[in-house]
Tab-separated table of C-alpha atoms in Angstrom:
chain	number	residue	atom	x	y	z
C	10	UNK	CA	0.000	0.000	0.000
C	11	UNK	CA	1.037	3.633	-0.503
C	12	UNK	CA	1.817	5.726	2.542
C	13	UNK	CA	0.669	9.251	1.581
C	14	UNK	CA	1.636	12.350	3.505
C	15	UNK	CA	-0.408	13.533	6.438
C	16	UNK	CA	-1.779	16.441	4.411
C	17	UNK	CA	-3.249	13.941	1.965
C	18	UNK	CA	-5.050	12.270	4.836
C	19	UNK	CA	-6.951	15.477	5.752
C	20	UNK	CA	-6.726	14.635	9.438
C	21	UNK	CA	-7.832	17.588	11.614
C	22	UNK	CA	-4.975	19.266	13.422
C	23	UNK	CA	-6.714	19.012	16.820
C	24	UNK	CA	-6.708	15.182	16.561
C	25	UNK	CA	-3.052	15.071	15.631
C	26	UNK	CA	-2.070	17.479	18.387
C	27	UNK	CA	-3.934	15.573	21.117
C	28	UNK	CA	-2.270	12.299	20.114
C	29	UNK	CA	1.170	13.925	19.844
C	30	UNK	CA	0.719	15.541	23.243
C	31	UNK	CA	-0.450	12.336	24.944
C	32	UNK	CA	2.516	10.411	23.528
C	33	UNK	CA	5.037	13.260	23.873
C	34	UNK	CA	6.136	12.584	20.310
C	35	UNK	CA	6.569	14.541	17.049
C	36	UNK	CA	4.950	12.267	14.426
C	37	UNK	CA	1.560	10.617	14.297
C	38	UNK	CA	3.010	7.218	13.437
C	39	UNK	CA	5.401	7.265	16.389
C	40	UNK	CA	2.690	8.600	18.697
C	41	UNK	CA	0.361	5.726	17.866
C	42	UNK	CA	3.125	3.193	18.561
C	43	UNK	CA	3.878	4.796	21.943
C	44	UNK	CA	0.185	4.910	22.923
C	45	UNK	CA	-0.352	1.286	21.864
C	46	UNK	CA	2.441	0.224	24.189
C	47	UNK	CA	1.141	2.400	27.050
C	48	UNK	CA	-2.406	1.068	26.655
C	49	UNK	CA	-1.298	-2.510	27.265
C	50	UNK	CA	-1.331	-1.928	31.029
C	51	UNK	CA	-4.263	-1.179	33.308
C	52	UNK	CA	-2.566	1.987	34.531
C	53	UNK	CA	-1.882	3.162	30.999
C	54	UNK	CA	-5.497	2.649	29.911
C	55	UNK	CA	-6.726	4.480	32.969
C	56	UNK	CA	-4.392	7.410	32.316
C	57	UNK	CA	-5.484	7.671	28.680
C	58	UNK	CA	-9.144	7.465	29.737
C	59	UNK	CA	-8.592	10.473	32.039
C	60	UNK	CA	-7.235	12.362	28.999
C	61	UNK	CA	-10.363	11.358	27.012
C	62	UNK	CA	-8.204	10.128	24.153
C	63	UNK	CA	-10.733	7.635	22.744
C	64	UNK	CA	-12.960	10.117	20.807
C	65	UNK	CA	-9.903	11.317	18.909
C	66	UNK	CA	-8.933	7.745	18.053
C	67	UNK	CA	-12.458	7.021	16.786
C	68	UNK	CA	-12.475	10.134	14.618
C	69	UNK	CA	-9.027	9.302	13.283
C	70	UNK	CA	-10.289	5.857	12.242
C	71	UNK	CA	-13.297	7.414	10.502
C	72	UNK	CA	-10.969	9.693	8.531
C	73	UNK	CA	-8.796	6.740	7.529
C	74	UNK	CA	-11.625	4.520	6.236
C	75	UNK	CA	-11.466	4.021	2.493
C	76	UNK	CA	-7.997	5.589	2.244
C	77	UNK	CA	-4.720	4.011	1.295
C	78	UNK	CA	-3.098	4.548	4.681
C	79	UNK	CA	-3.211	0.942	5.825
C	80	UNK	CA	-0.431	1.287	8.409
C	81	UNK	CA	-2.133	4.173	10.218
C	82	UNK	CA	-5.477	2.374	10.197
C	83	UNK	CA	-3.923	-0.769	11.672
C	84	UNK	CA	-2.197	1.197	14.425
C	85	UNK	CA	-5.367	3.142	15.228
C	86	UNK	CA	-7.401	-0.072	15.543
C	87	UNK	CA	-4.771	-1.681	17.779
C	88	UNK	CA	-4.887	1.376	20.040
C	89	UNK	CA	-8.708	1.330	20.106
C	90	UNK	CA	-8.703	-2.373	20.943
C	91	UNK	CA	-6.321	-1.857	23.856
C	92	UNK	CA	-8.213	1.166	25.181
C	93	UNK	CA	-11.435	-0.889	25.366
C	94	UNK	CA	-9.842	-3.820	27.193
C	95	UNK	CA	-11.432	-3.744	30.646
C	96	UNK	CA	-11.501	0.054	31.073
C	97	UNK	CA	-15.159	0.950	31.671
C	98	UNK	CA	-14.712	4.691	31.035
C	99	UNK	CA	-13.345	4.004	27.560
C	100	UNK	CA	-16.018	1.372	26.915
C	101	UNK	CA	-18.756	3.841	27.854
C	102	UNK	CA	-17.302	6.588	25.669
C	103	UNK	CA	-17.064	4.085	22.823
C	104	UNK	CA	-20.856	3.574	22.967
C	105	UNK	CA	-21.603	7.279	23.466
C	106	UNK	CA	-19.499	8.212	20.423
C	107	UNK	CA	-21.204	5.591	18.173
C	108	UNK	CA	-18.080	3.473	18.160
C	109	UNK	CA	-20.019	0.363	17.099
C	110	UNK	CA	-21.094	2.110	13.917
C	111	UNK	CA	-17.517	3.205	13.209
C	112	UNK	CA	-16.175	-0.334	13.644
C	113	UNK	CA	-19.058	-1.739	11.611
C	114	UNK	CA	-18.054	0.574	8.750
C	115	UNK	CA	-14.481	-0.663	9.029
C	116	UNK	CA	-15.646	-4.288	8.898
C	117	UNK	CA	-17.820	-3.703	5.850
C	118	UNK	CA	-14.989	-1.855	4.101
C	119	UNK	CA	-12.539	-4.719	4.784
C	120	UNK	CA	-15.037	-7.474	3.876
C	121	UNK	CA	-16.031	-5.905	0.547
C	122	UNK	CA	-12.484	-5.726	-0.765
C	123	UNK	CA	-11.600	-8.127	-3.595
C	124	UNK	CA	-9.347	-9.891	-1.115
C	125	UNK	CA	-10.847	-9.350	2.380
C	126	UNK	CA	-8.360	-7.795	4.775
C	127	UNK	CA	-8.259	-10.446	7.501
C	128	UNK	CA	-6.006	-8.424	9.812
C	129	UNK	CA	-8.307	-5.384	9.761
C	130	UNK	CA	-11.406	-7.529	10.278
C	131	UNK	CA	-9.827	-9.402	13.185
C	132	UNK	CA	-8.806	-6.149	14.900
C	133	UNK	CA	-12.299	-4.700	14.453
C	134	UNK	CA	-13.849	-7.827	15.982
C	135	UNK	CA	-11.386	-7.733	18.874
C	136	UNK	CA	-12.515	-4.172	19.634
C	137	UNK	CA	-16.170	-5.292	19.740
C	138	UNK	CA	-15.277	-8.385	21.774
C	139	UNK	CA	-13.687	-6.190	24.456
C	140	UNK	CA	-16.665	-3.833	24.484
C	141	UNK	CA	-19.137	-6.745	24.676
C	142	UNK	CA	-17.781	-7.589	28.133
C	143	UNK	CA	-18.819	-4.219	29.567
C	144	UNK	CA	-22.540	-4.800	30.083
C	145	UNK	CA	-26.010	-5.079	28.596
C	146	UNK	CA	-26.133	-1.604	27.041
C	147	UNK	CA	-22.921	-2.279	25.165
C	148	UNK	CA	-24.099	-5.718	24.067
C	149	UNK	CA	-27.422	-4.405	22.788
C	150	UNK	CA	-25.631	-1.727	20.731
C	151	UNK	CA	-23.453	-4.364	19.056
C	152	UNK	CA	-26.428	-6.649	18.440
C	153	UNK	CA	-28.503	-3.900	16.813
C	154	UNK	CA	-25.691	-2.927	14.473
C	155	UNK	CA	-24.467	-6.360	13.340
C	156	UNK	CA	-27.409	-8.801	13.606
C	157	UNK	CA	-28.094	-10.596	11.362
C	158	UNK	CA	-26.559	-9.547	8.022
C	159	UNK	CA	-23.092	-8.451	9.126
C	160	UNK	CA	-22.770	-11.469	11.417
C	161	UNK	CA	-23.605	-13.771	8.492
C	162	UNK	CA	-21.036	-12.118	6.225
C	163	UNK	CA	-18.369	-12.397	8.903
C	164	UNK	CA	-19.223	-16.031	9.645
C	165	UNK	CA	-18.722	-16.938	5.981
C	166	UNK	CA	-15.075	-15.860	6.065
C	167	UNK	CA	-13.221	-19.157	6.373
C	168	UNK	CA	-10.484	-18.112	8.777
C	169	UNK	CA	-10.296	-19.141	12.414
C	170	UNK	CA	-8.701	-15.722	13.092
C	171	UNK	CA	-12.138	-14.286	12.266
C	172	UNK	CA	-14.329	-17.084	13.606
C	173	UNK	CA	-12.747	-17.042	17.082
C	174	UNK	CA	-13.447	-13.375	18.026
C	175	UNK	CA	-16.815	-13.505	16.224
C	176	UNK	CA	-17.847	-16.502	18.344
C	177	UNK	CA	-16.671	-14.675	21.468
C	178	UNK	CA	-18.833	-11.665	20.640
C	179	UNK	CA	-21.947	-13.700	19.899
C	180	UNK	CA	-21.446	-15.853	22.998
C	181	UNK	CA	-21.053	-12.765	25.202
C	182	UNK	CA	-24.187	-11.211	23.704
C	183	UNK	CA	-26.297	-14.333	24.251
C	184	UNK	CA	-24.842	-15.796	27.429
C	185	UNK	CA	-27.439	-14.160	29.696
C	186	UNK	CA	-30.192	-13.342	27.240
C	187	UNK	CA	-32.570	-16.176	26.348
C	188	UNK	CA	-34.459	-13.934	23.926
C	189	UNK	CA	-31.285	-13.308	21.919
C	190	UNK	CA	-30.550	-17.036	21.792
C	191	UNK	CA	-34.042	-17.581	20.381
C	192	UNK	CA	-33.415	-14.908	17.734
C	193	UNK	CA	-30.010	-16.384	16.964
C	194	UNK	CA	-31.578	-19.791	16.334
C	195	UNK	CA	-34.569	-18.411	14.438
C	196	UNK	CA	-34.956	-18.097	10.673
C	197	UNK	CA	-32.779	-14.992	10.326
C	198	UNK	CA	-30.142	-15.913	12.905
C	199	UNK	CA	-29.538	-19.623	12.354
C	200	UNK	CA	-27.451	-19.071	9.183
C	201	UNK	CA	-24.902	-17.340	11.437
C	202	UNK	CA	-24.406	-20.463	13.568
C	203	UNK	CA	-24.469	-22.716	10.510
C	204	UNK	CA	-21.678	-20.688	8.877
C	205	UNK	CA	-19.620	-20.513	12.091
C	206	UNK	CA	-19.869	-24.302	12.348
C	207	UNK	CA	-18.912	-24.754	8.700
C	208	UNK	CA	-15.919	-22.456	9.174
C	209	UNK	CA	-14.739	-24.257	12.320
C	210	UNK	CA	-15.193	-27.601	10.541
C	211	UNK	CA	-13.135	-26.377	7.598
C	212	UNK	CA	-10.277	-24.480	9.266
C	213	UNK	CA	-10.536	-25.407	12.945
C	214	UNK	CA	-10.438	-22.963	15.848
C	215	UNK	CA	-7.710	-21.573	18.040
C	216	UNK	CA	-9.786	-20.649	21.096
C	217	UNK	CA	-12.722	-22.287	22.864
C	218	UNK	CA	-15.363	-19.676	22.003
C	219	UNK	CA	-16.826	-21.840	19.231
C	220	UNK	CA	-17.225	-24.710	21.697
C	221	UNK	CA	-18.813	-22.437	24.295
C	222	UNK	CA	-21.252	-21.077	21.726
C	223	UNK	CA	-22.231	-24.546	20.480
C	224	UNK	CA	-22.587	-25.763	24.064
C	225	UNK	CA	-24.993	-22.911	24.806
C	226	UNK	CA	-27.097	-23.619	21.726
C	227	UNK	CA	-27.032	-27.415	21.613
C	228	UNK	CA	-26.811	-28.540	25.252
C	229	UNK	CA	-28.249	-25.720	27.330
C	230	UNK	CA	-30.931	-24.839	24.779
C	231	UNK	CA	-33.027	-27.174	22.564
C	232	UNK	CA	-31.574	-26.202	19.182
C	233	UNK	CA	-29.279	-29.132	18.391
C	234	UNK	CA	-31.778	-30.998	16.143
C	235	UNK	CA	-32.389	-27.857	14.093
C	236	UNK	CA	-28.700	-27.043	13.674
C	237	UNK	CA	-27.806	-30.647	12.816
C	238	UNK	CA	-30.471	-30.774	10.114
C	239	UNK	CA	-29.276	-27.465	8.614
C	240	UNK	CA	-25.799	-28.974	8.211
C	241	UNK	CA	-27.082	-31.826	6.052
C	242	UNK	CA	-25.160	-32.665	2.856
C	243	UNK	CA	-25.671	-30.396	-0.130
C	244	UNK	CA	-27.311	-32.268	-3.000
C	245	UNK	CA	-24.738	-32.133	-5.769
C	246	UNK	CA	-26.559	-34.602	-8.018
C	247	UNK	CA	-27.321	-33.531	-11.600
C	248	UNK	CA	-30.221	-34.479	-13.848
C	249	UNK	CA	-31.686	-36.668	-11.149
C	250	UNK	CA	-28.606	-38.888	-10.986
C	251	UNK	CA	-27.987	-40.519	-7.627
C	252	UNK	CA	-24.729	-39.592	-5.966
C	253	UNK	CA	-22.816	-42.742	-5.105
C	254	UNK	CA	-20.931	-42.062	-1.908
C	255	UNK	CA	-20.456	-43.837	1.361
C	256	UNK	CA	-20.986	-40.489	3.143
C	257	UNK	CA	-24.094	-39.386	1.245
C	258	UNK	CA	-26.271	-39.531	4.377
C	259	UNK	CA	-24.117	-37.221	6.495
C	260	UNK	CA	-21.925	-34.195	5.906
C	261	UNK	CA	-18.468	-33.570	7.309
C	262	UNK	CA	-19.965	-30.570	9.162
C	263	UNK	CA	-22.463	-32.866	10.904
C	264	UNK	CA	-19.643	-35.189	11.938
C	265	UNK	CA	-17.681	-32.173	13.205
C	266	UNK	CA	-20.651	-30.943	15.242
C	267	UNK	CA	-21.042	-34.359	16.893
C	268	UNK	CA	-17.319	-34.430	17.620
C	269	UNK	CA	-17.422	-31.049	19.365
C	270	UNK	CA	-20.617	-31.823	21.289
C	271	UNK	CA	-19.120	-35.123	22.419
C	272	UNK	CA	-16.012	-33.316	23.698
C	273	UNK	CA	-18.084	-30.721	25.530
C	274	UNK	CA	-20.386	-33.273	27.128
C	275	UNK	CA	-17.458	-35.414	28.251
C	276	UNK	CA	-15.668	-32.400	29.746
C	277	UNK	CA	-18.797	-31.156	31.563
C	278	UNK	CA	-20.396	-34.493	32.350
C	279	UNK	CA	-20.955	-33.532	35.961
C	280	UNK	CA	-22.837	-30.278	35.396
C	281	UNK	CA	-24.822	-30.587	32.164
C	282	UNK	CA	-28.305	-32.059	32.044
C	283	UNK	CA	-29.080	-32.595	28.385
C	284	UNK	CA	-32.568	-31.852	27.022
C	285	UNK	CA	-34.702	-34.901	26.214
C	286	UNK	CA	-35.092	-33.764	22.619
C	287	UNK	CA	-31.330	-33.713	22.286
C	288	UNK	CA	-31.038	-37.290	23.565
C	289	UNK	CA	-33.739	-38.633	21.250
C	290	UNK	CA	-32.214	-36.807	18.260
C	291	UNK	CA	-28.766	-38.322	18.917
C	292	UNK	CA	-30.378	-41.767	19.233
C	293	UNK	CA	-32.063	-41.361	15.849
C	294	UNK	CA	-28.747	-40.259	14.328
C	295	UNK	CA	-27.073	-43.346	15.775
C	296	UNK	CA	-29.828	-45.591	14.417
C	297	UNK	CA	-29.475	-44.063	10.956
C	298	UNK	CA	-25.704	-44.371	10.973
C	299	UNK	CA	-25.786	-48.110	11.766
C	300	UNK	CA	-26.474	-48.905	8.126
C	301	UNK	CA	-22.860	-48.077	7.318
C	302	UNK	CA	-21.667	-51.218	9.124
C	303	UNK	CA	-22.791	-53.299	6.150
C	304	UNK	CA	-20.727	-51.529	3.496
C	305	UNK	CA	-18.092	-49.268	5.036
C	306	UNK	CA	-14.538	-50.675	4.847
C	307	UNK	CA	-13.315	-51.798	8.253
C	308	UNK	CA	-11.179	-49.137	9.901
C	309	UNK	CA	-8.416	-50.075	12.317
C	310	UNK	CA	-8.269	-46.491	13.616
C	311	UNK	CA	-9.819	-45.037	16.729
C	312	UNK	CA	-12.075	-41.986	16.487
C	313	UNK	CA	-11.817	-39.722	14.600
C	314	UNK	CA	-11.282	-42.031	11.637
C	315	UNK	CA	-11.520	-39.405	8.906
C	316	UNK	CA	-14.497	-41.191	7.360
C	317	UNK	CA	-17.586	-39.063	7.836
C	318	UNK	CA	-20.166	-41.815	8.263
C	319	UNK	CA	-18.003	-43.790	10.706
C	320	UNK	CA	-17.297	-40.672	12.778
C	321	UNK	CA	-21.027	-39.895	12.939
C	322	UNK	CA	-21.626	-43.451	14.165
C	323	UNK	CA	-18.831	-43.345	16.742
C	324	UNK	CA	-19.414	-39.888	18.171
C	325	UNK	CA	-23.184	-40.313	18.407
C	326	UNK	CA	-22.485	-43.495	20.394
C	327	UNK	CA	-19.982	-41.638	22.590
C	328	UNK	CA	-22.601	-38.964	23.294
C	329	UNK	CA	-25.122	-41.656	24.264
C	330	UNK	CA	-22.523	-43.091	26.638
C	331	UNK	CA	-22.111	-39.760	28.425
C	332	UNK	CA	-25.844	-39.038	28.483
C	333	UNK	CA	-26.327	-42.367	30.242
C	334	UNK	CA	-23.664	-41.405	32.792
C	335	UNK	CA	-26.028	-38.828	34.309
C	336	UNK	CA	-27.079	-41.551	36.798
C	337	UNK	CA	-30.420	-40.012	37.623
C	338	UNK	CA	-29.018	-37.173	39.718
C	339	UNK	CA	-31.952	-34.885	38.973
C	340	UNK	CA	-34.795	-36.544	40.847
C	341	UNK	CA	-37.119	-33.580	40.257
C	342	UNK	CA	-37.402	-34.564	36.584
C	343	UNK	CA	-40.191	-37.100	36.024
C	344	UNK	CA	-38.515	-38.545	32.922
C	345	UNK	CA	-34.855	-37.850	32.277
C	346	UNK	CA	-32.921	-38.316	29.040
C	347	UNK	CA	-31.925	-41.875	29.946
C	348	UNK	CA	-35.573	-42.848	30.426
C	349	UNK	CA	-36.336	-41.375	27.017
C	350	UNK	CA	-33.547	-43.410	25.406
C	351	UNK	CA	-34.728	-46.594	27.089
C	352	UNK	CA	-38.288	-46.000	25.892
C	353	UNK	CA	-36.959	-45.683	22.339
C	354	UNK	CA	-35.441	-49.186	22.497
C	355	UNK	CA	-31.831	-48.368	23.337
C	356	UNK	CA	-31.185	-51.645	25.209
C	357	UNK	CA	-32.632	-53.893	22.509
C	358	UNK	CA	-30.557	-52.113	19.875
C	359	UNK	CA	-27.268	-52.313	21.789
C	360	UNK	CA	-27.670	-55.904	22.960
C	361	UNK	CA	-28.531	-56.880	19.407
C	362	UNK	CA	-25.343	-55.207	18.184
C	363	UNK	CA	-23.228	-57.054	20.749
C	364	UNK	CA	-24.696	-60.355	19.582
C	365	UNK	CA	-24.193	-59.562	15.908
C	366	UNK	CA	-20.665	-58.189	15.821
C	367	UNK	CA	-17.628	-60.434	15.983
C	368	UNK	CA	-16.666	-61.448	19.552
C	369	UNK	CA	-13.519	-60.117	21.228
C	370	UNK	CA	-10.313	-61.579	19.794
C	371	UNK	CA	-9.682	-63.702	22.866
C	372	UNK	CA	-13.086	-65.369	22.732
C	373	UNK	CA	-12.854	-65.716	18.968
C	374	UNK	CA	-9.538	-67.505	19.473
C	375	UNK	CA	-11.094	-69.843	22.030
C	376	UNK	CA	-14.026	-70.528	19.740
C	377	UNK	CA	-11.716	-71.478	16.893
C	378	UNK	CA	-9.777	-73.662	19.304
C	379	UNK	CA	-12.921	-75.536	20.268
C	380	UNK	CA	-14.204	-76.288	16.797
C	381	UNK	CA	-13.233	-79.475	15.011
C	382	UNK	CA	-15.123	-78.847	11.783
C	383	UNK	CA	-13.747	-76.879	8.851
C	384	UNK	CA	-13.536	-73.110	9.437
C	385	UNK	CA	-15.647	-72.395	6.368
C	386	UNK	CA	-18.615	-74.227	7.906
C	387	UNK	CA	-18.978	-71.694	10.680
C	388	UNK	CA	-21.580	-68.947	10.433
C	389	UNK	CA	-20.123	-65.877	8.675
C	390	UNK	CA	-23.008	-63.532	9.317
C	391	UNK	CA	-21.287	-61.691	12.172
C	392	UNK	CA	-20.424	-58.055	11.424
C	393	UNK	CA	-16.996	-56.534	11.939
C	394	UNK	CA	-16.449	-53.463	14.087
C	395	UNK	CA	-16.353	-50.319	11.892
C	396	UNK	CA	-13.715	-48.608	14.058
C	397	UNK	CA	-11.332	-49.445	16.868
C	398	UNK	CA	-13.296	-49.279	20.121
C	399	UNK	CA	-16.806	-49.792	18.718
C	400	UNK	CA	-17.592	-52.799	20.948
C	401	UNK	CA	-16.170	-51.039	23.997
C	402	UNK	CA	-18.377	-48.008	23.390
C	403	UNK	CA	-21.496	-50.190	23.153
C	404	UNK	CA	-20.622	-51.875	26.445
C	405	UNK	CA	-19.934	-48.459	28.016
C	406	UNK	CA	-23.433	-47.196	27.161
C	407	UNK	CA	-25.064	-50.305	28.641
C	408	UNK	CA	-22.836	-50.132	31.716
C	409	UNK	CA	-23.763	-46.512	32.402
C	410	UNK	CA	-27.446	-47.215	31.770
C	411	UNK	CA	-27.533	-49.951	34.390
C	412	UNK	CA	-25.901	-47.922	37.165
C	413	UNK	CA	-28.377	-47.928	40.095
C	414	UNK	CA	-31.335	-48.479	37.775
C	415	UNK	CA	-32.977	-51.687	38.934
C	416	UNK	CA	-35.476	-51.743	36.093
C	417	UNK	CA	-32.573	-51.683	33.630
C	418	UNK	CA	-30.768	-54.456	35.485
C	419	UNK	CA	-33.914	-56.586	35.365
C	420	UNK	CA	-34.568	-55.789	31.734
C	421	UNK	CA	-31.071	-56.878	30.720
C	422	UNK	CA	-31.557	-60.178	32.561
C	423	UNK	CA	-34.931	-60.789	30.913
C	424	UNK	CA	-33.383	-60.106	27.520
C	425	UNK	CA	-30.655	-62.711	28.244
C	426	UNK	CA	-28.120	-59.918	28.197
C	427	UNK	CA	-26.185	-60.877	31.328
C	428	UNK	CA	-24.364	-63.655	29.474
C	429	UNK	CA	-23.597	-61.325	26.581
C	430	UNK	CA	-22.053	-58.758	28.904
C	431	UNK	CA	-20.007	-61.426	30.689
C	432	UNK	CA	-18.254	-62.015	27.384
C	433	UNK	CA	-16.991	-58.456	27.425
C	434	UNK	CA	-14.864	-58.850	30.564
C	435	UNK	CA	-11.740	-59.621	28.547
C	436	UNK	CA	-8.859	-57.682	27.076
C	437	UNK	CA	-9.156	-56.969	23.350
C	438	UNK	CA	-6.543	-55.153	21.266
C	439	UNK	CA	-9.237	-53.812	18.945
C	440	UNK	CA	-11.216	-52.404	21.876
C	441	UNK	CA	-8.957	-50.673	24.419
C	442	UNK	CA	-10.376	-50.809	27.970
C	443	UNK	CA	-13.089	-53.298	26.964
C	444	UNK	CA	-12.280	-55.421	30.024
C	445	UNK	CA	-12.644	-52.452	32.379
C	446	UNK	CA	-15.979	-51.409	30.859
C	447	UNK	CA	-17.173	-55.028	30.908
C	448	UNK	CA	-16.356	-55.349	34.592
C	449	UNK	CA	-18.064	-52.006	35.282
C	450	UNK	CA	-21.138	-53.282	33.450
C	451	UNK	CA	-21.225	-56.506	35.469
C	452	UNK	CA	-20.693	-54.621	38.693
C	453	UNK	CA	-23.675	-52.387	37.897
C	454	UNK	CA	-25.838	-55.328	36.849
C	455	UNK	CA	-25.182	-57.175	40.106
C	456	UNK	CA	-25.338	-54.261	42.568
C	457	UNK	CA	-28.411	-54.683	44.757
C	458	UNK	CA	-29.982	-57.195	42.379
C	459	UNK	CA	-30.378	-60.633	43.946
C	460	UNK	CA	-31.890	-62.160	40.808
C	461	UNK	CA	-28.878	-61.201	38.703
C	462	UNK	CA	-26.464	-62.332	41.398
C	463	UNK	CA	-28.176	-65.709	41.578
C	464	UNK	CA	-28.149	-66.098	37.810
C	465	UNK	CA	-24.383	-65.561	37.592
C	466	UNK	CA	-23.693	-67.810	40.585
C	467	UNK	CA	-25.604	-70.715	39.054
C	468	UNK	CA	-23.844	-70.726	35.696
C	469	UNK	CA	-22.860	-74.259	34.688
C	470	UNK	CA	-19.802	-75.264	32.746
C	471	UNK	CA	-20.497	-77.271	29.600
C	472	UNK	CA	-17.798	-78.090	27.070
C	473	UNK	CA	-15.391	-75.416	28.264
C	474	UNK	CA	-12.214	-74.177	26.634
C	475	UNK	CA	-9.217	-72.950	28.633
C	476	UNK	CA	-7.699	-69.603	27.746
C	477	UNK	CA	-5.067	-68.422	30.275
C	478	UNK	CA	-6.051	-64.756	30.198
C	479	UNK	CA	-9.675	-65.629	30.925
C	480	UNK	CA	-8.769	-68.202	33.566
C	481	UNK	CA	-7.022	-65.432	35.510
C	482	UNK	CA	-10.451	-63.847	35.934
C	483	UNK	CA	-11.899	-67.093	37.325
C	484	UNK	CA	-13.858	-67.665	34.132
C	485	UNK	CA	-13.980	-70.136	31.283
C	486	UNK	CA	-15.298	-70.176	27.742
C	487	UNK	CA	-18.426	-72.245	27.110
C	488	UNK	CA	-19.214	-73.098	23.490
C	489	UNK	CA	-22.789	-73.656	22.410
C	490	UNK	CA	-22.711	-76.866	20.297
C	491	UNK	CA	-25.567	-75.643	18.080
C	492	UNK	CA	-24.778	-72.004	17.369
C	493	UNK	CA	-20.983	-72.418	17.824
C	494	UNK	CA	-20.972	-69.144	19.759
C	495	UNK	CA	-19.104	-68.717	23.003
C	496	UNK	CA	-19.978	-67.270	26.351
C	497	UNK	CA	-18.180	-66.810	29.668
C	498	UNK	CA	-19.027	-68.864	32.728
C	499	UNK	CA	-17.623	-69.272	36.235
C	500	UNK	CA	-14.698	-71.678	36.366
C	501	UNK	CA	-15.462	-72.820	39.917
């Protein structure tokens, strides 16, 4: 960029003189550098607030908009950002002097360039982010100026340097205002969140503001189903031709959203009570994703696998696991999310999966050891795990479901699930920590349940096979002579 003389900038002399005087310098460029450094400290910001320097900085920025003096504009924005960092007098003057409008003009100018000026946009957003922390009046001023159109335009810029401060601003505006959250997730506002999610999915994020914003919308408010549906794959088919793709049912943005929500829920498992609609939506997603087991190539990787459909399957299952870890803490709720999942058939689905996927490697080895007939004569209808840890995650959901829920313990027994879960109490290289989750499941099934305790105690050994690792647990493999499937029984 050119750096024209000060006379070409038509900057009023009073502005220049105030900045030169405050910095005790002889040039505007040097003065701005000195004031930027001074405004980094609390004392420096306070001193500059007492000199009422902010109006001059705002007017300087207005004069520099749409000029070729990029260096001066950058320095002025850095100074404005620092002045508004935690100094309430400057933040109040910023609102009184229509600072939001000035910054909005800067943002529009930088966004409408052929090549958007990311540095200018980021600085402008950092100014608004600092002001948004000052209080409701400041937040309302920002909301009125930028919602929804400017927010949408900013959210479509695929840079995490833009998405991070934008998410901070929107989170600060909505954190205590339910009515703003409703507007944000309404017809005019939802595109903002959709585009922020798409940007984070595409380029990532450097700070946690995106996660905080998605947590507010998806876990503390009932908008997850709506957002998930808006992130559905774009139909790129032409002339009615069907798109052949293993990931046609889900988009990478949907997989990303599930990944982030799973992380948030796992990190805040002790203080988040998920809405029932959220739980039922995740269950339906998991049900839909199960179809990929039949045709997706087996992945030896843990989550994330990089395959959209598999990640949707795995992270929806991980979310179900953590929902079921709520252990009924909130007794004032007549039907919690776990009850909703159980009413939708969660147990039948998971027990069926455990029966229909290949057994752990150790049991599979014992089964092969026990068979005398040709290997090809054995049933080959069992499905393979689509990712490393799939079986463990199924067991984890069941284990959490059965914690201090007698009706779940009884239901598992009536569905002949106790034997199935006993098979999971073994180490398996394809399912890290399967043994620990299996033992946790059995512990929960037996706690305070005499019927289940009696059932396990009365197990009989028929045609057993010795495997050292299993024997160490006091168990043996029993092979059903008809189905050729194995189950664990007491060795005593």
